Coordinates of C-alpha atoms and ligand atoms in Angstrom, one line a residue:
M7 CA -42.8 -55.5 9.3
R8 CA -43.0 -54.7 13.1
A9 CA -43.0 -51.0 12.3
V10 CA -46.1 -51.1 9.9
T11 CA -48.3 -53.7 11.8
G12 CA -47.3 -52.7 15.4
R13 CA -47.1 -56.5 16.0
P14 CA -44.4 -59.2 16.4
V15 CA -43.2 -60.9 13.1
P16 CA -45.5 -63.9 12.5
P17 CA -44.3 -67.4 12.2
A18 CA -42.2 -68.2 9.1
R19 CA -44.2 -68.8 5.8
T20 CA -47.5 -68.2 7.5
A21 CA -50.0 -65.8 6.2
V22 CA -51.7 -63.6 8.9
R23 CA -54.1 -60.8 8.7
R24 CA -52.7 -57.5 10.1
R25 CA -53.8 -53.8 10.3
L26 CA -51.2 -51.8 8.5
V27 CA -50.4 -48.4 9.9
D28 CA -48.1 -45.5 8.9
P29 CA -45.6 -45.6 11.9
A30 CA -45.0 -41.8 11.6
T31 CA -48.6 -40.8 12.0
A32 CA -50.3 -44.0 13.3
R33 CA -52.8 -43.6 10.6
G34 CA -54.4 -46.8 9.3
L35 CA -53.4 -47.7 5.7
D36 CA -55.1 -51.1 5.0
H37 CA -56.0 -54.5 6.3
G38 CA -53.9 -57.0 4.5
L39 CA -52.0 -60.3 4.7
V40 CA -48.4 -60.3 5.7
L41 CA -45.8 -63.1 5.3
W42 CA -42.3 -63.6 6.8
F43 CA -39.8 -65.7 4.7
P44 CA -36.5 -66.1 6.6
A45 CA -33.4 -66.9 4.6
P46 CA -32.7 -69.1 2.8
R47 CA -36.2 -70.2 1.9
S48 CA -37.4 -67.2 0.0
Y49 CA -37.4 -66.0 -3.6
T50 CA -34.0 -64.2 -3.3
G51 CA -32.7 -66.5 -0.8
E52 CA -32.5 -63.7 1.8
D53 CA -34.9 -62.6 4.6
S54 CA -37.9 -61.4 2.9
A55 CA -41.3 -59.9 4.0
E56 CA -44.5 -59.9 1.8
F57 CA -47.5 -57.5 2.1
H58 CA -50.6 -58.7 0.4
L59 CA -52.7 -55.4 0.0
H60 CA -56.0 -54.3 -1.4
G61 CA -54.5 -53.1 -4.7
G62 CA -55.8 -49.5 -4.9
P63 CA -53.3 -46.9 -5.9
A64 CA -53.8 -44.9 -2.6
V65 CA -53.3 -48.0 -0.5
V66 CA -50.1 -49.2 -2.4
E67 CA -48.8 -45.7 -2.4
G68 CA -49.4 -45.2 1.3
V69 CA -47.8 -48.5 2.4
L70 CA -44.7 -47.9 0.0
A71 CA -44.3 -44.5 1.4
A72 CA -44.5 -45.7 5.1
L73 CA -42.1 -48.4 4.3
T74 CA -39.5 -46.3 2.4
T75 CA -39.3 -43.8 5.3
L76 CA -37.8 -46.7 7.4
P77 CA -34.1 -46.6 7.7
G78 CA -32.3 -49.1 5.4
L79 CA -35.4 -49.6 3.1
R80 CA -35.7 -48.4 -0.4
L81 CA -37.6 -49.4 -3.7
A82 CA -36.1 -52.3 -5.6
T83 CA -34.7 -51.6 -9.1
P84 CA -36.2 -53.3 -12.1
G85 CA -35.5 -57.1 -11.8
E86 CA -33.7 -56.6 -8.6
F87 CA -35.4 -59.4 -6.7
T88 CA -34.9 -61.8 -9.5
R89 CA -31.2 -60.7 -9.8
R90 CA -30.7 -61.4 -6.1
A91 CA -32.3 -64.7 -6.5
F92 CA -29.7 -65.4 -9.3
E93 CA -26.7 -64.2 -7.4
Q94 CA -27.7 -66.3 -4.5
G95 CA -27.8 -69.3 -6.8
R96 CA -31.6 -69.7 -6.4
L97 CA -32.2 -69.3 -10.1
D98 CA -30.1 -70.0 -13.2
L99 CA -30.1 -67.7 -16.1
T100 CA -32.6 -69.8 -18.2
E101 CA -35.1 -69.5 -15.2
V102 CA -34.6 -65.8 -15.0
E103 CA -35.4 -65.4 -18.6
A104 CA -38.3 -67.9 -18.3
I105 CA -39.8 -65.6 -15.7
A106 CA -39.4 -62.6 -17.8
D107 CA -41.1 -64.5 -20.6
L108 CA -44.0 -65.6 -18.4
I109 CA -44.6 -62.0 -17.4
A110 CA -44.5 -60.9 -20.9
A111 CA -46.6 -63.8 -22.4
E112 CA -49.6 -62.8 -24.4
T113 CA -50.8 -66.1 -25.7
A114 CA -51.2 -69.6 -24.3
L115 CA -48.4 -71.0 -26.5
Q116 CA -46.0 -68.4 -25.3
R117 CA -46.9 -69.2 -21.8
D118 CA -46.4 -72.9 -22.5
Q119 CA -43.1 -72.3 -23.7
A120 CA -42.1 -70.0 -20.9
V121 CA -43.3 -72.7 -18.3
R122 CA -41.3 -75.3 -20.1
Q123 CA -38.1 -73.3 -19.8
L124 CA -38.9 -72.5 -16.1
D125 CA -39.4 -76.3 -15.6
G126 CA -35.8 -76.8 -16.8
A127 CA -36.3 -77.9 -20.4
L128 CA -33.3 -76.0 -21.7
A129 CA -31.2 -76.0 -18.6
D130 CA -31.5 -79.9 -18.0
L131 CA -30.4 -80.4 -21.6
V132 CA -27.5 -78.1 -21.7
E133 CA -26.2 -79.2 -18.3
G134 CA -26.5 -82.9 -19.5
W135 CA -24.3 -82.0 -22.4
R136 CA -21.8 -80.1 -20.4
T137 CA -21.3 -83.1 -17.9
E138 CA -20.8 -85.4 -20.9
L139 CA -18.3 -82.9 -22.3
I140 CA -16.5 -82.7 -19.0
E141 CA -16.3 -86.6 -18.9
I142 CA -14.8 -86.7 -22.2
M143 CA -12.4 -84.0 -21.3
G144 CA -11.4 -85.9 -18.1
R145 CA -10.8 -89.2 -19.9
L146 CA -8.6 -87.5 -22.6
E147 CA -6.5 -85.6 -20.0
A148 CA -6.2 -88.8 -17.9
V149 CA -4.7 -90.8 -20.8
L150 CA -2.3 -88.0 -22.0
D151 CA 0.4 -89.0 -19.6
F152 CA 0.3 -92.6 -20.6
S153 CA 2.4 -94.0 -23.4
D154 CA 0.3 -97.1 -24.0
Q155 CA -0.8 -96.7 -27.5
D156 CA -3.7 -99.2 -27.4
L157 CA -5.1 -97.3 -24.4
L158 CA -4.8 -94.0 -26.1
D159 CA -6.3 -95.3 -29.4
G160 CA -9.2 -96.7 -27.4
V161 CA -9.9 -93.5 -25.6
A162 CA -9.6 -91.5 -28.8
A163 CA -12.2 -93.7 -30.5
T164 CA -14.7 -93.5 -27.7
A165 CA -14.2 -89.7 -27.4
A166 CA -14.8 -89.3 -31.3
D167 CA -18.0 -91.2 -31.0
A168 CA -19.3 -89.3 -28.0
L169 CA -18.4 -86.0 -29.8
D170 CA -20.2 -87.2 -32.8
R171 CA -23.4 -87.9 -30.9
L172 CA -23.1 -84.5 -29.1
R173 CA -22.7 -82.7 -32.3
S174 CA -25.7 -84.1 -34.0
A175 CA -27.8 -83.5 -30.8
L176 CA -26.8 -79.8 -31.0
D177 CA -27.4 -79.6 -34.7
R178 CA -30.9 -81.1 -34.2
H179 CA -31.9 -78.4 -31.8
L180 CA -30.2 -75.6 -33.8
A181 CA -32.2 -76.7 -36.9
D182 CA -35.5 -75.7 -35.4
R183 CA -36.2 -73.0 -37.8
R184 CA -36.0 -70.5 -34.9
R185 CA -39.4 -71.7 -33.7
G186 CA -38.8 -70.9 -30.2
E187 CA -37.4 -67.5 -30.9
R188 CA -40.2 -66.7 -33.2
L189 CA -42.8 -67.9 -30.7
R190 CA -41.4 -65.8 -28.0
T191 CA -41.2 -62.6 -30.0
G192 CA -44.4 -63.2 -32.1
L193 CA -44.7 -63.4 -35.8
S194 CA -45.4 -60.5 -38.2
V195 CA -47.8 -60.5 -41.1
V196 CA -47.8 -57.5 -43.3
I197 CA -50.6 -56.4 -45.6
V198 CA -49.5 -55.0 -48.9
G199 CA -51.2 -53.8 -52.1
A200 CA -52.1 -50.9 -54.3
P201 CA -54.0 -47.9 -52.9
N202 CA -57.7 -48.4 -52.2
V203 CA -57.8 -52.1 -52.7
G204 CA -59.1 -52.3 -49.2
K205 CA -56.1 -53.1 -47.1
S206 CA -57.3 -51.1 -44.0
C207 CA -60.8 -52.5 -44.2
L208 CA -59.3 -56.1 -44.4
L209 CA -57.1 -55.3 -41.4
N210 CA -60.1 -54.2 -39.4
R211 CA -62.0 -57.3 -40.5
L212 CA -59.4 -59.7 -39.5
A213 CA -58.9 -58.1 -36.2
R214 CA -62.5 -58.2 -35.3
Y215 CA -63.1 -61.7 -36.5
D216 CA -62.7 -64.4 -33.8
A217 CA -59.0 -63.6 -33.3
A218 CA -58.6 -61.9 -29.9
I219 CA -57.0 -58.4 -30.3
V220 CA -54.1 -58.2 -27.9
S221 CA -53.6 -54.4 -28.5
S222 CA -54.3 -52.0 -31.2
R223 CA -52.3 -49.0 -31.8
A224 CA -51.4 -46.7 -34.6
G225 CA -47.7 -47.0 -35.4
T226 CA -45.3 -44.5 -34.0
T227 CA -45.2 -43.1 -37.6
R228 CA -48.2 -42.4 -39.7
D229 CA -47.2 -45.0 -42.2
V230 CA -47.7 -48.2 -40.2
I231 CA -50.9 -49.4 -38.4
E232 CA -50.3 -52.5 -36.2
V233 CA -52.8 -54.8 -34.5
R234 CA -51.6 -57.7 -32.2
L235 CA -53.6 -60.9 -32.6
D236 CA -53.8 -64.1 -30.7
L237 CA -54.2 -66.6 -33.6
Q238 CA -54.9 -70.0 -32.0
G239 CA -52.1 -69.3 -29.4
V240 CA -49.7 -67.8 -31.9
P241 CA -48.9 -64.3 -31.2
V242 CA -49.2 -62.3 -34.4
T243 CA -48.5 -58.6 -35.3
L244 CA -50.7 -57.7 -38.3
I245 CA -49.4 -54.6 -39.9
D246 CA -50.9 -52.4 -42.6
T247 CA -48.2 -50.7 -44.3
A248 CA -50.0 -47.6 -45.5
G249 CA -46.6 -46.2 -46.5
L250 CA -46.6 -48.4 -49.5
R251 CA -49.8 -46.7 -50.7
D252 CA -47.8 -43.9 -52.2
T253 CA -46.0 -44.0 -55.4
E254 CA -42.2 -44.2 -55.3
D255 CA -41.5 -40.7 -56.8
T256 CA -42.5 -38.7 -53.8
E257 CA -40.6 -35.7 -53.2
D258 CA -41.4 -35.5 -49.6
E259 CA -38.4 -36.9 -47.6
L260 CA -40.4 -37.8 -44.6
E261 CA -42.8 -39.7 -46.8
Q262 CA -40.0 -41.4 -48.6
A263 CA -38.6 -42.4 -45.1
G264 CA -42.1 -43.9 -44.4
I265 CA -42.2 -46.0 -47.6
D266 CA -38.6 -47.3 -47.0
R267 CA -39.6 -48.3 -43.4
A268 CA -42.8 -49.9 -44.7
K269 CA -40.9 -51.7 -47.4
A270 CA -38.4 -53.0 -44.9
R271 CA -41.2 -54.3 -42.7
A272 CA -42.8 -56.1 -45.6
A273 CA -39.6 -57.6 -46.7
A274 CA -38.8 -58.8 -43.1
A275 CA -42.4 -60.2 -42.3
D276 CA -42.8 -63.8 -41.6
L277 CA -45.9 -63.8 -44.0
R278 CA -47.3 -61.3 -46.5
I279 CA -50.8 -60.8 -47.4
V280 CA -50.9 -59.1 -50.9
V281 CA -54.4 -57.6 -51.6
F282 CA -55.9 -57.3 -55.2
D283 CA -59.1 -55.5 -56.0
A284 CA -61.7 -57.6 -57.9
T285 CA -63.1 -54.4 -59.4
A286 CA -59.8 -52.9 -60.6
D287 CA -58.6 -53.0 -64.2
P288 CA -56.3 -54.8 -64.3
V289 CA -57.1 -56.9 -61.2
L290 CA -53.5 -58.1 -61.1
N291 CA -51.6 -54.8 -60.6
G292 CA -48.0 -55.3 -61.5
Q293 CA -46.3 -53.7 -58.4
A294 CA -48.5 -55.8 -56.0
L295 CA -47.7 -59.0 -58.2
A296 CA -43.9 -58.5 -57.5
W297 CA -44.7 -59.0 -53.8
V298 CA -46.2 -62.6 -54.3
D299 CA -43.8 -65.3 -53.3
D300 CA -43.8 -68.6 -51.3
R301 CA -44.3 -66.5 -48.1
T302 CA -47.4 -64.8 -49.5
I303 CA -51.2 -65.3 -49.3
P304 CA -52.6 -63.5 -52.4
V305 CA -56.1 -62.1 -51.5
I306 CA -58.7 -60.8 -53.9
N307 CA -60.9 -58.4 -52.2
K308 CA -64.3 -56.8 -52.9
T309 CA -65.7 -60.1 -54.3
D310 CA -69.1 -58.7 -53.1
L311 CA -68.9 -56.4 -56.1
R312 CA -67.4 -58.8 -58.6
A313 CA -66.1 -62.4 -58.6
A314 CA -62.5 -63.1 -58.3
P315 CA -61.2 -63.7 -61.9
V316 CA -58.5 -66.0 -61.1
S317 CA -58.2 -68.8 -58.4
E318 CA -54.3 -68.8 -58.4
I319 CA -51.7 -66.0 -58.5
A320 CA -48.0 -67.1 -59.2
G321 CA -48.9 -70.6 -58.3
R322 CA -50.4 -69.5 -54.9
P323 CA -54.1 -70.3 -54.3
V324 CA -56.1 -67.1 -54.1
A325 CA -58.2 -66.3 -50.9
A326 CA -61.3 -64.5 -52.4
V327 CA -62.8 -62.2 -49.6
S328 CA -65.0 -59.1 -49.1
A329 CA -63.7 -57.0 -46.3
H330 CA -67.1 -55.4 -46.6
T331 CA -69.5 -58.3 -46.0
G332 CA -67.0 -60.5 -44.2
A333 CA -67.2 -63.3 -46.8
G334 CA -64.1 -65.5 -47.0
V335 CA -62.5 -63.9 -44.0
A336 CA -62.8 -66.9 -41.7
E337 CA -61.2 -69.1 -44.3
L338 CA -58.5 -66.6 -44.7
L339 CA -57.8 -66.5 -40.9
E340 CA -57.8 -70.3 -40.9
R341 CA -55.2 -70.3 -43.6
L342 CA -53.2 -67.7 -41.9
A343 CA -53.1 -69.8 -38.7
R344 CA -52.1 -72.8 -40.7
A345 CA -49.3 -70.9 -42.4
L346 CA -48.1 -69.6 -39.1
A347 CA -48.3 -72.8 -37.2
I348 CA -44.6 -73.4 -37.8
V349 CA -43.9 -72.1 -34.3
N350 CA -46.3 -74.8 -33.1
S351 CA -45.5 -77.8 -35.3
D352 CA -45.8 -81.4 -34.3
A353 CA -42.1 -81.6 -33.7
A354 CA -40.8 -81.5 -30.2
P355 CA -41.1 -78.0 -28.7
A356 CA -38.2 -75.8 -29.4
V357 CA -35.8 -75.3 -26.4
V358 CA -33.8 -72.4 -27.9
T359 CA -35.9 -69.3 -27.2
R360 CA -33.3 -66.6 -27.5
L361 CA -30.6 -65.6 -29.7
R362 CA -28.3 -65.7 -26.8
H363 CA -28.9 -69.5 -26.4
R364 CA -28.4 -69.9 -30.3
Q365 CA -25.1 -68.1 -30.3
A366 CA -23.8 -70.3 -27.3
L367 CA -25.0 -73.4 -28.9
E368 CA -23.3 -72.4 -32.2
G369 CA -20.1 -71.6 -30.4
C370 CA -20.3 -74.9 -28.6
R371 CA -20.7 -76.7 -31.9
D372 CA -17.7 -74.9 -33.6
S373 CA -15.5 -75.8 -30.8
L374 CA -16.7 -79.4 -30.8
K375 CA -15.9 -79.5 -34.8
A376 CA -12.5 -78.0 -33.9
A377 CA -11.8 -80.7 -31.3
Q378 CA -12.9 -83.5 -33.5
D379 CA -10.5 -82.2 -36.3
Q380 CA -7.7 -82.1 -33.8
L381 CA -8.4 -85.7 -32.6
A382 CA -8.6 -86.8 -36.2
R383 CA -5.0 -85.7 -36.7
G384 CA -3.9 -88.3 -34.0
L385 CA -3.6 -88.2 -30.2
G386 CA -0.5 -86.0 -30.5
Q387 CA -3.0 -83.2 -30.6
A388 CA -5.1 -84.3 -27.6
D389 CA -4.1 -81.4 -25.5
L390 CA -5.2 -79.0 -28.1
A391 CA -8.5 -81.1 -28.5
A392 CA -9.0 -80.9 -24.7
E393 CA -8.5 -77.0 -25.0
D394 CA -11.4 -76.9 -27.6
L395 CA -13.5 -79.1 -25.5
R396 CA -13.0 -76.8 -22.5
R397 CA -14.1 -73.9 -24.8
A398 CA -17.1 -75.9 -25.8
A399 CA -18.2 -76.6 -22.2
H400 CA -17.7 -72.9 -21.5
C401 CA -20.1 -71.9 -24.2
L402 CA -22.8 -74.2 -22.6
G403 CA -22.0 -72.9 -19.2
R404 CA -23.0 -69.4 -20.4
I405 CA -26.5 -70.6 -21.2
T406 CA -27.3 -71.4 -17.5
G407 CA -24.9 -68.7 -16.3
R408 CA -22.5 -71.1 -14.6
I409 CA -19.6 -69.2 -16.0
D410 CA -18.6 -66.0 -17.6
V411 CA -22.2 -64.4 -17.0
E412 CA -21.2 -60.8 -16.3
A413 CA -21.7 -59.5 -19.8
W414 CA -25.0 -61.1 -20.0
L415 CA -26.5 -60.0 -16.7
D416 CA -27.5 -56.5 -17.7
V417 CA -29.0 -57.8 -20.9
V418 CA -31.1 -60.4 -19.1
F419 CA -32.3 -58.2 -16.3
R420 CA -33.1 -55.3 -18.3
E421 CA -36.3 -56.6 -19.4
F422 CA -37.8 -56.7 -16.0
C423 CA -40.1 -54.2 -14.5
I424 CA -39.9 -53.0 -10.8
G425 CA -40.9 -55.4 -8.3
K426 CA -39.8 -58.7 -9.6
Ligands
GDP529 P1 -56.6 -49.2 -48.6 O1 -56.1 -48.0 -49.3 O2 -56.2 -50.4 -49.4 O3 -56.3 -49.4 -47.2 O4 -58.2 -49.3 -48.9 P2 -59.3 -49.0 -47.8 O5 -59.4 -50.1 -46.8 O6 -59.2 -47.6 -47.3 O7 -60.6 -49.1 -48.7 C1 -60.7 -48.4 -49.9 C2 -62.1 -48.3 -50.3 O8 -62.6 -49.6 -50.7 C3 -63.1 -47.8 -49.2 O9 -63.9 -47.0 -49.8 C4 -63.6 -49.2 -48.8 O10 -65.0 -48.8 -48.3 C5 -63.8 -49.9 -50.1 N1 -63.7 -51.4 -49.8 C6 -62.8 -52.0 -49.0 N2 -63.0 -53.4 -49.1 C7 -64.2 -53.5 -49.7 C8 -65.1 -54.7 -50.0 O11 -64.8 -55.9 -49.7 N3 -66.2 -54.3 -50.7 C9 -66.6 -53.1 -51.1 N4 -67.7 -53.0 -51.9 N5 -65.8 -52.2 -50.9 C10 -64.6 -52.2 -50.1

């Protein structure tokens, strides 16, 4: 900091304005704010300096170049600051993940979820369970050496109750229909239907209507077009699987691969919009009908030319629209938002936001069950039960990174970009 400001280091945690210079040439680079955070009260827990610059590319480039020529200074690798913060015990793994999620959040609901996790919603819960488990383990082990049968029975009964409660709490959080994970990654809605029923037009209509487009890009292959929407806070990828347009008996291998991919996307989607053409004969084309199930909104398009002939398809109410005039599109979006609101239901917000958390909780639940089974066989097995409980506690510890974290570190930090 002294080298690029030519001045003494300012008082700790106080922003001061400084002229920044290239120490090699004395050339002025910017006027900015500099801050000094001595260890341990910094993001990483180490001595840190911050430069707040005018963000132009030449300014940033100039200051970085000047800094990296100084001995011992280099650019951070992606996620390195956060990794150091974790290693210094400033953050636990759920906070690290929450920061990555905050940076990636595209909608308000995603942001809310990340902030909740950063506030400790998941970590507090898991640590509470872990403490409880350790207490039960302690009690079990303490009485193992005693031969007083009444005492043993009493402890076994309390332990069994406590384990029951713990297991139902875990079950409750696991039975969240993956709301947290789905909100974090976003939901997918696929538009399918016969050729020329108006799928592309409808996609464009939906994307332009009210919903904020997050990004629009042609798929990496020519068979899928994707639009990211913010549907009342729910992040949605709307996909037009143009690949399904073509008949199945194509000779073209590339095309066949495209169709297969499109089918896989359609099958994996959270919701399907199946489009029919009001002017087609018959309107209810057989292949498209096969796509209609309880995860489907059937749509009859081109109702500006001809009224929808039916109001229900396979028991599902039809959305009658015209991609051309926009009639019915607002209602369709409203219905879409309602159908996808599962990630934002009235139930308490989900705390499990990643597969990693889910797997750890499932591991914990299985070990709890094993411990209960051992205890049910009598206290002769109490040492085996204690071993299962230790495993269960270990699973919980993995969520916050208290133990056995090495394997997860690379996975967690890989998501970061340089500078965080
Ligand atoms: P896709 O093959 O299903 O994606 O169909 P397109 O979106 O390319 O549309 C096929 C044709 O139908 C185009 O000529 C569109 O202009 C027309 N079209 C689509 N939607 C409507 C609509 O609501 N009303 C009318 N009149 N024409 C439509």
